[in-house]
XYZ file of C-alpha atoms in Angstrom:
717
model
C -166.090 8.946 154.629
C -164.271 12.252 153.677
C -165.830 14.575 151.697
C -163.215 13.418 148.866
C -163.923 10.473 149.085
C -167.146 11.256 148.422
C -166.998 13.412 145.463
C -164.930 10.241 144.474
C -168.100 8.142 144.566
C -170.191 10.011 143.187
C -168.140 10.554 140.239
C -168.230 14.230 140.523
C -166.058 16.346 138.062
C -163.243 19.053 139.106
C -160.221 19.418 140.766
C -160.993 18.073 143.735
C -160.952 14.738 142.163
C -159.113 14.794 138.645
C -162.663 13.996 137.440
C -162.766 15.314 134.076
C -165.643 16.192 131.406
C -164.984 14.543 127.345
C -167.254 14.605 124.979
C -167.527 12.139 122.510
C -170.711 9.906 120.209
C -172.214 6.765 120.916
C -171.167 4.724 118.493
C -173.424 1.468 119.580
C -176.290 1.882 116.630
C -176.305 3.213 113.686
C -174.912 6.204 112.064
C -178.482 8.121 111.905
C -178.364 9.048 115.925
C -174.668 8.893 117.216
C -176.385 10.604 120.687
C -173.575 12.795 122.357
C -171.458 11.639 125.225
C -170.188 13.262 128.148
C -167.430 10.788 129.232
C -166.331 11.169 133.244
C -162.755 10.352 132.851
C -159.803 9.837 135.518
C -156.914 9.102 134.830
C -157.297 8.042 131.661
C -159.782 5.847 132.724
C -164.174 6.321 131.831
C -165.869 5.427 135.054
C -169.554 5.851 133.294
C -171.079 8.194 130.529
C -174.070 10.218 129.811
C -176.430 12.056 127.429
C -174.455 15.203 126.483
C -177.266 18.240 127.772
C -176.453 20.173 124.980
C -175.939 17.974 122.807
C -177.549 19.461 119.155
C -178.991 16.046 118.247
C -180.357 14.591 121.595
C -179.718 17.271 124.000
C -178.830 14.675 127.298
C -180.310 11.588 126.297
C -179.660 8.078 125.815
C -181.111 4.932 125.855
C -180.584 2.071 127.634
C -177.998 0.193 124.299
C -175.948 4.062 125.292
C -175.794 3.597 128.810
C -173.544 0.389 128.401
C -170.376 1.928 126.566
C -168.304 2.546 129.544
C -168.706 -1.980 129.265
C -168.765 -2.207 126.386
C -164.698 -0.161 126.401
C -163.666 -2.345 128.676
C -165.314 -5.696 127.952
C -163.038 -8.844 129.013
C -162.271 -10.045 125.656
C -160.884 -7.071 123.907
C -158.255 -8.024 121.080
C -155.401 -7.565 121.929
C -152.198 -7.528 119.188
C -152.804 -8.442 115.672
C -152.844 -11.927 115.570
C -151.999 -14.866 113.761
C -153.879 -18.676 112.572
C -152.048 -21.637 114.218
C -154.393 -24.184 114.117
C -157.609 -24.511 112.113
C -160.360 -22.081 110.931
C -163.008 -21.617 113.226
C -160.802 -23.303 116.181
C -159.828 -19.497 117.894
C -156.194 -20.535 117.688
C -154.204 -17.439 116.722
C -150.900 -16.073 117.867
C -149.233 -12.417 118.509
C -147.382 -10.774 115.598
C -146.598 -7.167 115.154
C -148.842 -4.915 112.670
C -145.633 -4.433 110.789
C -145.364 -8.745 110.324
C -149.435 -8.655 110.448
C -148.565 -5.821 107.503
C -146.240 -7.238 105.830
C -148.724 -10.912 105.512
C -151.889 -9.176 104.335
C -150.102 -7.448 101.510
C -147.729 -10.881 100.371
C -151.371 -13.141 100.691
C -153.668 -10.552 98.650
C -151.080 -9.558 96.137
C -150.240 -12.591 95.746
C -154.276 -13.987 95.253
C -154.526 -10.713 92.969
C -151.233 -11.353 90.909
C -152.828 -15.462 90.152
C -156.624 -14.758 89.325
C -156.710 -11.205 89.063
C -158.011 -8.381 91.906
C -161.178 -9.268 91.753
C -160.731 -12.186 93.428
C -160.339 -9.897 97.023
C -163.218 -9.654 98.077
C -163.445 -6.538 100.932
C -166.472 -6.437 103.466
C -167.257 -3.749 105.926
C -169.830 -4.651 108.918
C -170.787 -2.928 111.513
C -169.302 0.237 111.984
C -169.239 2.661 109.504
C -167.513 5.144 110.185
C -164.449 4.475 108.080
C -166.810 3.380 104.415
C -165.446 6.289 102.655
C -162.013 5.183 103.117
C -162.156 1.293 102.853
C -164.144 1.190 99.653
C -161.529 3.485 98.145
C -158.913 1.605 99.775
C -160.279 -1.643 97.693
C -160.452 0.365 94.679
C -157.368 1.373 94.778
C -156.290 -2.071 95.580
C -157.896 -2.793 91.703
C -161.093 -4.678 93.286
C -164.864 -3.310 92.325
C -165.637 -5.868 94.843
C -166.533 -3.826 97.909
C -169.681 -5.250 99.628
C -171.235 -3.677 103.247
C -174.148 -4.915 105.798
C -176.092 -2.941 103.261
C -176.662 -6.148 101.591
C -179.281 -6.983 104.874
C -179.502 -3.332 106.780
C -182.001 -1.195 105.219
C -180.781 -0.591 101.777
C -183.527 -2.248 100.566
C -185.693 0.144 101.858
C -183.296 3.208 100.284
C -183.448 1.743 96.522
C -187.143 1.280 96.589
C -187.443 5.063 96.801
C -185.539 5.984 94.764
C -187.031 3.719 91.314
C -190.268 5.505 93.059
C -189.650 8.994 93.750
C -186.326 8.976 92.786
C -184.425 8.785 97.074
C -185.460 7.728 99.575
C -188.384 10.782 102.124
C -188.939 10.971 105.624
C -191.957 12.133 107.774
C -192.127 15.989 108.342
C -193.652 15.179 111.919
C -193.597 18.030 112.941
C -196.490 20.018 111.271
C -198.108 16.665 110.358
C -201.430 16.037 111.825
C -201.709 11.986 111.430
C -198.995 9.712 111.789
C -198.737 6.514 110.227
C -196.382 4.669 112.355
C -195.612 1.254 109.860
C -193.637 -0.809 112.004
C -192.731 1.670 114.477
C -191.238 0.594 117.356
C -189.340 4.518 118.404
C -188.853 3.499 122.472
C -186.456 0.122 121.080
C -185.201 1.754 117.906
C -184.757 5.261 117.798
C -186.188 6.773 121.007
C -185.288 10.438 119.552
C -188.354 9.821 117.571
C -190.661 9.838 120.067
C -191.012 13.551 121.528
C -192.343 14.253 117.908
C -195.114 12.019 117.988
C -196.067 12.612 121.113
C -196.055 16.351 120.206
C -198.045 15.938 117.247
C -200.618 13.896 119.711
C -201.094 16.842 122.614
C -201.942 19.225 119.802
C -204.974 17.106 118.458
C -203.140 14.792 115.558
C -203.758 11.431 115.380
C -201.325 8.149 115.866
C -201.514 4.952 113.375
C -199.606 2.244 114.215
C -199.000 -0.840 111.840
C -197.670 -3.750 113.714
C -197.437 -7.064 114.193
C -196.534 -7.368 118.507
C -197.878 -4.622 120.607
C -195.093 -2.794 121.332
C -194.409 0.355 124.147
C -195.278 2.368 121.039
C -198.800 0.737 120.464
C -199.388 1.283 124.122
C -198.343 4.739 124.700
C -199.309 6.183 121.005
C -201.206 4.161 119.360
C -205.149 5.997 118.549
C -205.693 2.915 116.192
C -202.926 0.224 115.779
C -203.889 -2.557 113.208
C -201.761 -6.299 114.508
C -201.126 -7.250 110.809
C -200.126 -10.988 110.289
C -196.307 -10.645 109.596
C -194.984 -9.839 105.796
C -198.749 -9.274 104.276
C -197.966 -4.713 104.287
C -198.750 -4.917 100.680
C -201.219 -6.310 100.328
C -203.038 -3.601 103.632
C -201.192 -0.344 101.552
C -202.938 -1.815 98.552
C -206.771 -2.295 99.761
C -206.000 1.288 101.233
C -205.371 2.681 97.942
C -208.546 1.325 97.160
C -210.657 2.692 99.394
C -209.229 6.113 98.887
C -209.851 6.130 95.302
C -213.456 4.381 95.667
C -213.908 7.068 98.301
C -212.662 10.595 96.568
C -210.180 11.560 99.134
C -207.758 10.955 96.601
C -205.719 14.215 95.470
C -206.522 13.877 91.712
C -204.878 17.685 90.929
C -201.681 16.572 92.837
C -202.287 13.223 90.894
C -202.301 14.668 87.159
C -198.906 17.159 88.301
C -196.729 15.533 89.642
C -197.067 11.418 89.336
C -196.997 8.716 87.158
C -198.914 5.210 86.675
C -201.616 6.585 87.881
C -204.696 4.645 85.952
C -202.354 0.922 86.196
C -202.188 1.428 89.600
C -205.876 2.184 90.145
C -206.447 -0.128 88.391
C -204.340 -2.996 89.771
C -205.485 -2.103 93.723
C -209.197 -2.725 92.380
C -208.691 -6.025 93.419
C -207.251 -5.583 97.081
C -211.637 -5.020 98.292
C -211.876 -4.805 101.964
C -212.363 -8.224 103.005
C -210.170 -9.793 101.251
C -207.755 -7.242 102.921
C -208.812 -7.629 105.895
C -208.501 -12.283 105.192
C -204.745 -12.148 104.185
C -204.047 -9.113 106.851
C -205.711 -10.833 109.602
C -207.874 -7.691 110.290
C -211.260 -5.900 111.633
C -212.520 -5.091 108.081
C -214.384 -2.139 110.278
C -210.358 -0.610 111.454
C -208.776 -0.894 108.440
C -211.374 1.203 107.304
C -211.184 3.595 110.272
C -207.601 4.115 110.157
C -207.845 5.098 105.887
C -210.422 8.002 107.270
C -208.383 9.462 109.292
C -204.888 8.983 107.220
C -206.252 10.440 103.774
C -208.917 12.925 105.298
C -206.730 14.449 108.277
C -203.816 15.682 106.920
C -201.366 16.836 106.332
C -200.192 12.907 107.153
C -196.473 11.933 107.345
C -195.362 7.654 107.188
C -192.876 6.418 109.354
C -191.481 3.137 107.366
C -189.002 1.379 109.999
C -186.146 1.049 108.170
C -185.437 -2.676 107.677
C -188.710 -4.018 108.796
C -190.480 -4.110 105.540
C -187.335 -5.111 103.830
C -186.964 -8.033 105.712
C -189.628 -10.495 104.181
C -189.017 -11.389 100.176
C -192.012 -9.663 98.782
C -190.770 -6.664 101.015
C -189.385 -4.396 98.062
C -192.935 -4.136 96.517
C -194.294 -3.604 99.975
C -191.632 -0.691 100.877
C -193.088 0.665 97.665
C -197.085 0.008 97.899
C -196.472 1.892 101.268
C -194.899 5.336 100.075
C -197.314 5.681 97.287
C -200.053 6.212 99.836
C -198.541 9.367 100.269
C -197.895 10.773 96.554
C -202.193 8.953 96.267
C -202.992 11.502 99.601
C -201.630 14.048 98.235
C -198.456 14.208 100.972
C -195.447 13.469 99.265
C -193.343 16.259 99.325
C -195.726 18.043 101.282
C -195.095 20.149 104.566
C -196.001 17.233 107.892
C -196.407 15.053 104.956
C -193.468 12.533 103.665
C -190.618 14.575 101.911
C -186.654 13.630 100.249
C -184.038 15.397 102.138
C -180.861 14.393 100.051
C -178.120 12.212 102.138
C -174.284 14.374 103.178
C -172.604 11.425 104.478
C -172.786 8.282 104.964
C -176.547 8.245 103.463
C -177.749 10.565 106.217
C -178.843 14.012 105.745
C -177.326 17.221 107.591
C -178.709 19.785 104.730
C -174.994 20.330 102.972
C -173.095 19.107 100.699
C -169.563 16.336 100.236
C -167.242 14.547 98.164
C -167.968 11.361 99.694
C -168.821 9.478 97.027
C -166.788 11.351 94.201
C -164.086 10.423 97.390
C -164.278 6.550 95.573
C -166.260 6.469 93.227
C -162.622 8.069 91.213
C -160.799 5.652 91.641
C -163.368 2.658 90.490
C -161.848 0.128 88.493
C -163.880 -0.843 84.865
C -164.727 -3.601 82.967
C -165.050 -5.514 85.985
C -168.296 -7.596 86.671
C -168.953 -7.574 90.900
C -170.331 -10.545 93.327
C -174.161 -10.918 92.020
C -174.136 -8.767 89.223
C -176.769 -9.906 87.122
C -178.491 -11.835 89.711
C -180.601 -8.696 91.200
C -180.375 -6.094 88.763
C -182.177 -3.094 90.263
C -179.830 -3.071 92.632
C -176.710 -3.520 90.413
C -178.145 0.272 89.004
C -178.617 1.368 92.392
C -175.803 0.096 94.509
C -171.949 0.944 94.096
C -171.499 -1.938 96.081
C -171.994 -5.672 95.804
C -174.916 -7.540 96.716
C -173.119 -9.914 99.268
C -176.185 -12.227 99.756
C -174.824 -14.768 96.917
C -171.004 -14.359 98.271
C -170.729 -17.692 99.995
C -171.865 -19.327 96.307
C -169.629 -17.529 94.645
C -166.275 -18.678 97.239
C -168.061 -22.611 97.042
C -168.639 -22.889 93.827
C -166.385 -20.122 91.380
C -168.480 -18.722 89.240
C -169.003 -16.581 87.422
C -164.666 -16.128 88.537
C -163.375 -16.803 91.782
C -163.059 -15.178 95.195
C -160.070 -16.176 96.764
C -159.861 -14.048 99.267
C -161.304 -11.331 102.653
C -160.537 -8.213 103.610
C -163.190 -7.966 106.550
C -163.292 -4.850 109.005
C -165.797 -5.820 111.158
C -167.813 -8.836 108.734
C -170.343 -10.292 111.010
C -171.175 -13.486 109.594
C -174.426 -13.588 112.159
C -175.838 -10.913 109.378
C -176.733 -13.474 107.173
C -178.777 -15.930 106.196
C -177.256 -19.801 105.970
C -174.397 -18.424 108.115
C -173.627 -22.375 108.480
C -173.032 -22.174 104.927
C -170.746 -19.196 104.511
C -168.683 -20.368 107.241
C -167.899 -23.425 105.378
C -166.775 -21.248 102.235
C -164.581 -19.155 104.232
C -163.061 -21.751 104.828
C -162.276 -23.048 101.574
C -160.860 -18.876 100.763
C -157.300 -18.615 100.442
C -156.731 -15.585 102.901
C -159.045 -13.951 104.785
C -158.403 -11.137 106.956
C -160.411 -9.568 110.091
C -160.318 -6.393 112.437
C -162.581 -6.254 115.141
C -163.126 -5.298 118.843
C -163.013 -8.554 119.774
C -163.216 -12.023 118.771
C -165.610 -12.628 116.508
C -167.549 -15.792 115.667
C -166.017 -14.314 112.037
C -162.368 -13.485 113.251
C -161.909 -17.238 114.333
C -162.153 -18.500 110.871
C -159.448 -15.312 109.874
C -155.577 -15.979 109.222
C -154.961 -12.071 110.248
C -157.324 -10.674 113.281
C -156.336 -6.938 114.119
C -157.102 -4.811 116.759
C -159.579 -1.503 116.197
C -160.583 0.760 118.777
C -163.682 1.836 119.726
C -165.633 5.406 119.159
C -163.905 6.686 123.138
C -160.757 5.727 121.507
C -160.307 7.929 118.636
C -161.915 10.975 116.099
C -164.616 10.562 114.327
C -166.067 13.080 111.904
C -170.081 13.171 112.124
C -172.588 15.450 110.287
C -176.065 15.571 111.883
C -179.473 17.448 110.783
C -179.661 20.222 111.167
C -176.643 21.836 109.787
C -173.636 20.336 112.249
C -170.736 18.450 111.820
C -168.127 17.393 114.556
C -164.766 15.769 114.641
C -164.664 14.030 117.942
C -161.165 13.581 120.136
C -160.201 10.731 121.764
C -161.489 10.792 125.308
C -159.156 7.628 125.803
C -155.984 6.297 124.289
C -156.920 3.256 122.171
C -156.340 0.367 124.891
C -153.706 -2.251 124.048
C -152.366 -2.379 120.792
C -155.061 -1.208 119.058
C -155.954 1.204 116.137
C -158.909 3.090 114.627
C -160.206 1.418 110.974
C -159.114 3.859 109.322
C -155.108 3.954 110.803
C -154.977 0.544 109.935
C -156.352 1.465 106.393
C -154.233 3.844 105.994
C -151.035 2.467 107.496
C -151.850 -0.394 105.547
C -152.343 1.329 101.915
C -148.767 2.703 102.634
C -147.100 -0.980 103.464
C -148.682 -2.620 100.132
C -147.690 0.570 98.100
C -151.239 1.235 96.987
C -149.696 4.676 95.636
C -152.942 6.135 96.633
C -151.374 9.013 97.704
C -154.705 10.678 99.722
C -155.023 7.277 101.777
C -151.059 8.164 102.369
C -151.862 11.163 103.583
C -153.993 9.798 106.266
C -157.425 10.387 107.897
C -157.869 13.760 108.342
C -156.877 14.586 105.056
C -159.393 12.263 103.462
C -161.904 13.978 105.413
C -161.022 17.598 104.681
C -160.914 16.566 100.827
C -164.699 15.385 101.341
C -165.885 18.374 102.827
C -163.990 20.404 101.212
C -166.729 23.495 99.865
C -168.441 22.862 102.902
C -167.006 26.008 104.321
C -165.064 24.206 107.338
C -162.151 22.291 107.446
C -161.009 19.797 109.598
C -158.523 22.109 111.299
C -161.729 24.646 112.379
C -163.696 21.718 113.410
C -160.253 20.262 115.878
C -161.050 23.702 117.516
C -163.987 22.257 118.946
C -165.336 19.254 120.693
C -168.821 19.268 120.134
C -171.014 19.784 116.958
C -171.223 23.238 115.287
C -172.965 24.440 112.553
C -171.999 24.050 108.185
C -172.065 27.422 107.335
C -172.714 25.975 103.657
C -176.068 24.199 105.256
C -179.222 25.218 103.901
C -182.252 23.112 105.308
C -184.362 21.432 102.894
C -187.824 22.561 102.649
C -190.603 20.905 101.556
C -191.797 21.222 98.049
C -188.597 22.249 97.013
C -187.936 18.146 95.491
C -191.037 18.231 93.214
C -190.513 21.639 91.956
C -187.077 20.802 90.472
C -188.718 17.559 89.048
C -188.156 13.610 90.533
C -185.304 12.263 89.861
C -186.629 8.673 87.497
C -187.037 8.501 84.516
C -190.541 10.578 83.719
C -189.172 13.823 85.907
C -192.618 12.064 88.938
C -193.304 10.777 91.333
C -193.639 6.835 89.852
C -196.559 4.230 90.898
C -195.536 2.468 87.830
C -191.592 2.421 87.886
C -190.327 2.904 84.634
C -187.435 1.839 86.527
C -188.134 -1.501 87.261
C -190.542 -1.999 83.918
C -186.786 -2.379 81.894
C -185.954 -5.359 83.582
C -189.850 -7.318 83.785
C -189.424 -9.012 79.687
C -186.080 -10.252 80.950
C -185.788 -10.623 84.791
C -189.890 -11.043 85.920
C -189.423 -7.493 87.785
C -192.999 -5.474 88.087
C -193.520 -1.916 87.419
C -196.651 -1.856 90.217
C -196.345 -2.035 93.792
C -197.771 -5.580 93.767
C -198.245 -8.354 96.302
C -197.042 -11.283 96.572
C -197.181 -14.183 98.995
C -194.489 -13.764 102.136
C -194.340 -17.483 101.576
C -194.441 -17.906 98.242
C -191.483 -20.447 98.600
C -192.359 -22.700 101.560
C -196.269 -22.840 101.105
C -195.710 -26.501 100.047
C -198.482 -28.874 102.094
C -195.759 -30.350 103.269
C -193.947 -27.485 105.058
C -197.507 -26.024 106.236
C -197.592 -29.662 107.673
C -194.099 -29.730 109.165
C -193.739 -26.441 110.496
C -196.599 -24.029 110.752
C -195.425 -21.389 113.081
C -194.113 -18.088 110.875
C -190.449 -16.822 112.306
C -189.312 -13.484 112.475
C -186.126 -12.898 112.996
C -184.323 -9.769 114.186
C -187.318 -8.197 116.552
C -186.327 -5.537 118.121
C -185.702 -4.920 122.192
C -184.370 -2.073 124.299
C -180.878 -4.052 125.721
C -179.147 -5.020 122.187
C -178.302 -3.856 118.512
C -177.704 -6.523 116.401
C -175.093 -8.871 118.268
C -173.302 -6.095 119.733
C -174.367 -5.901 123.380
C -174.992 -9.860 123.866
C -171.412 -9.988 125.452
C -172.337 -6.535 127.384
C -172.991 -7.685 131.548
C -175.141 -4.664 132.057
C -177.308 -5.316 129.046
C -177.017 -9.680 128.702
C -178.583 -9.137 132.376
C -181.942 -7.795 131.407
C -182.114 -10.754 129.206
C -179.721 -13.406 130.111
C -180.697 -15.787 128.335
C -181.398 -16.598 124.090
C -185.125 -16.787 124.304
C -187.785 -16.742 121.791
C -191.132 -15.631 121.994
C -194.445 -17.215 121.660
C -198.589 -16.709 121.599
C -199.340 -18.406 125.453
C -202.340 -20.254 123.828
C -199.870 -22.004 121.276
C -197.559 -22.290 124.008
C -200.298 -23.906 126.873
C -201.008 -26.228 123.476
C -197.417 -27.779 123.147
C -196.974 -28.166 127.156
C -194.513 -25.385 126.682
C -194.356 -22.987 129.837
C -191.862 -19.473 130.570
C -188.600 -20.609 130.509
C -188.498 -24.523 128.894
C -185.592 -24.594 126.831
C -187.282 -25.140 123.403
C -186.053 -26.439 119.926
C -186.763 -23.738 117.641
C -186.287 -25.408 113.472
C -187.017 -26.165 110.146
C -185.462 -27.857 107.385
C -181.906 -25.281 107.806
C -181.324 -25.790 111.135
C -182.234 -26.528 114.820
C -181.447 -24.245 117.901
C -182.119 -24.479 121.302
C -183.250 -21.222 123.099
C -186.362 -20.195 126.101
C -189.592 -19.784 125.702
C -190.743 -16.284 126.861
C -194.705 -16.959 126.743
C -196.310 -13.191 125.952
C -200.086 -11.922 124.545
C -198.056 -8.944 122.609
C -198.321 -11.404 119.277
C -201.110 -13.029 117.691
C -201.352 -17.095 117.604
C -199.089 -19.112 114.579
C -196.237 -16.716 115.355
C -192.968 -16.877 117.053
C -190.188 -13.867 117.333
C -186.941 -13.791 118.081
C -183.782 -11.563 118.817
C -180.637 -12.310 116.302
C -176.737 -11.877 116.620
C -176.606 -14.561 119.274
C -173.144 -16.837 118.573
C -174.267 -19.726 120.973
C -178.462 -19.346 119.833
C -177.996 -18.261 115.925
C -181.045 -18.538 114.704
C -180.708 -16.566 111.398
C -179.438 -20.243 111.122
C -183.124 -21.351 109.887
C -183.251 -18.682 107.014
C -182.640 -19.985 103.309
C -179.840 -18.707 101.370
C -181.914 -18.932 98.388
C -185.137 -17.619 100.623
C -184.230 -14.023 98.949
C -186.632 -10.814 97.526
C -185.726 -10.526 93.980
C -185.900 -7.015 93.718
C -183.501 -6.186 95.692
C -181.646 -9.780 97.811
C -182.876 -9.079 100.788
C -183.161 -12.118 103.496
C -186.637 -13.074 104.378
C -185.351 -12.983 108.519
C -189.473 -11.816 109.192
C -190.835 -14.344 107.721
C -189.720 -18.198 107.506
C -191.609 -21.135 108.284
C -189.885 -23.135 111.340
C -191.524 -25.728 114.311
C -191.355 -25.426 118.073
C -191.046 -28.259 120.792
C -190.019 -28.361 123.748
C -186.876 -29.863 125.665
C -187.248 -32.821 128.059
C -183.487 -32.936 129.208
C -180.498 -31.766 129.571
C -179.426 -34.493 126.004
C -181.810 -33.433 123.967
């Protein structure tokens, strides 16, 4: 082997090899992360990816999902050209068309629906990614439709709304200055790997770590001083029981409570019913463990709470459970204090970076008046707090046509597997007059579209990103878009021109839109284009604990509300409770027949290191870590049912049945089954009913539903 051959094989960059390192970001995960990537490129082809060592966010680290970026980009099933359906919806039979022809068809079909039924009869829906959403939101409004929705209907927006009705803003943990870390469903190794360093540092300086989780996770094994292995969905009861202990032992910060909170008397009266033994029974915990965890949290301050962004709100009692946990921060005087939890206003795409943008104004300036959103009135808190429709009523409204018909959907990355009762949504899509979807791959959803448009990946486009700490970047493409694919924003802007929406900003293109959005921050797109790494934003001012309370909470009373006056508005007509009340996570599935026929509690969407949602299930490296869809079941339960490791089993309930492999474990309790979601061949969300929803947020009870399991004896079974 020659020296040059050795260098090429090792992918060493330099003039001799022709390999160049180009900077970008990883968009496989949520926009809260987007770690910096070094892409090794030769002759317009990505050879490998690594973390960027001097990136201000991840500093060279990438997770087991991020290392799959190259294989993700070069998946064999990339959509290569615009496609027009020639078979039945769902068959996946298409023929290629030009971009011009695709735009012409889309414009004609959407305008025909608009002319016959009104603009609100067209729904616009965004799945992953999120980077284009301000433009998509504006596109929907410029078209004239109020009906813009996103996967926020099932992801983490409910936790944001819970924070807003309680304290006026969501609040994150100040782990760096905490003495106690209370991780509630905290699974940093799998879903937020950069958060682990802060928890480790806390332990190294003598701090304590408490983790509440029904599973024994790497975070539990490596970090926890106390693990409360709670029964799924009983978190609200535990938080209220902890509050009772704190109050009775004189650990509540009464000076803070009197000065900064509202409704303490009602709250203190309510928690009296959550005695230690009762809570231990509900939660499946040792009373001594609850007592010790509460003592440490309340007396070893400052204490920070890290709640999972979505786990808690994926129970039908999850909205109030999230509130109950947040109330512990105010009860102990840790809210908006150093080392506690403090609000940090979002900069862009819900994420804080210490400076303001005009993102919200960018689309609300085009908001149509006088229209009623899909699901409006069914979830009034959502209606009040969210500028998009709650998509859990989308299928019903398409099928029933009330209170008005929905006849078309324009989707960007729409993913039906992220919905409960996926089969019902697909049946609804079949009834549409027109459906267009843009995606990188021929997804299950795209197979039902009349027109499919090929999107490109984050490594093939420019993308604006704001990072915590006061940084911003406009990435550059590291390769040209493959085949005939385009960035989603190019699709939107070109379509705005083709359809003659009359939106001058969209017609100018993505960079002009970003320039308008970031105006006033001290940087322009032209400034950002001079760099390929995040740069400090001149207008950025890091938010410090204490600033929020000093100005008054953004609540009706101006205080942290144990008793939510916002929720109180809907008590009489909708039955919503102002206090963070506890209710059964299986309240709608607790009949004697249901308990007998479906004795197991099913939690879907469990986090694993090799994938997020359905994004990497078809990527070879990621798939090799978990080749088959499988469900986790306690070893003793499996033995009682004659199930061995790797056996084919059926998971089923009244909503449907799927076939998976059994994965035996001691990391969960008996009576529970956990499963990763997002598989087309074994879509576990088929087992979640379309009415199994939290009445406050409209969120599905993905992590708390009844099911049963049986061993399959033969191929035909």
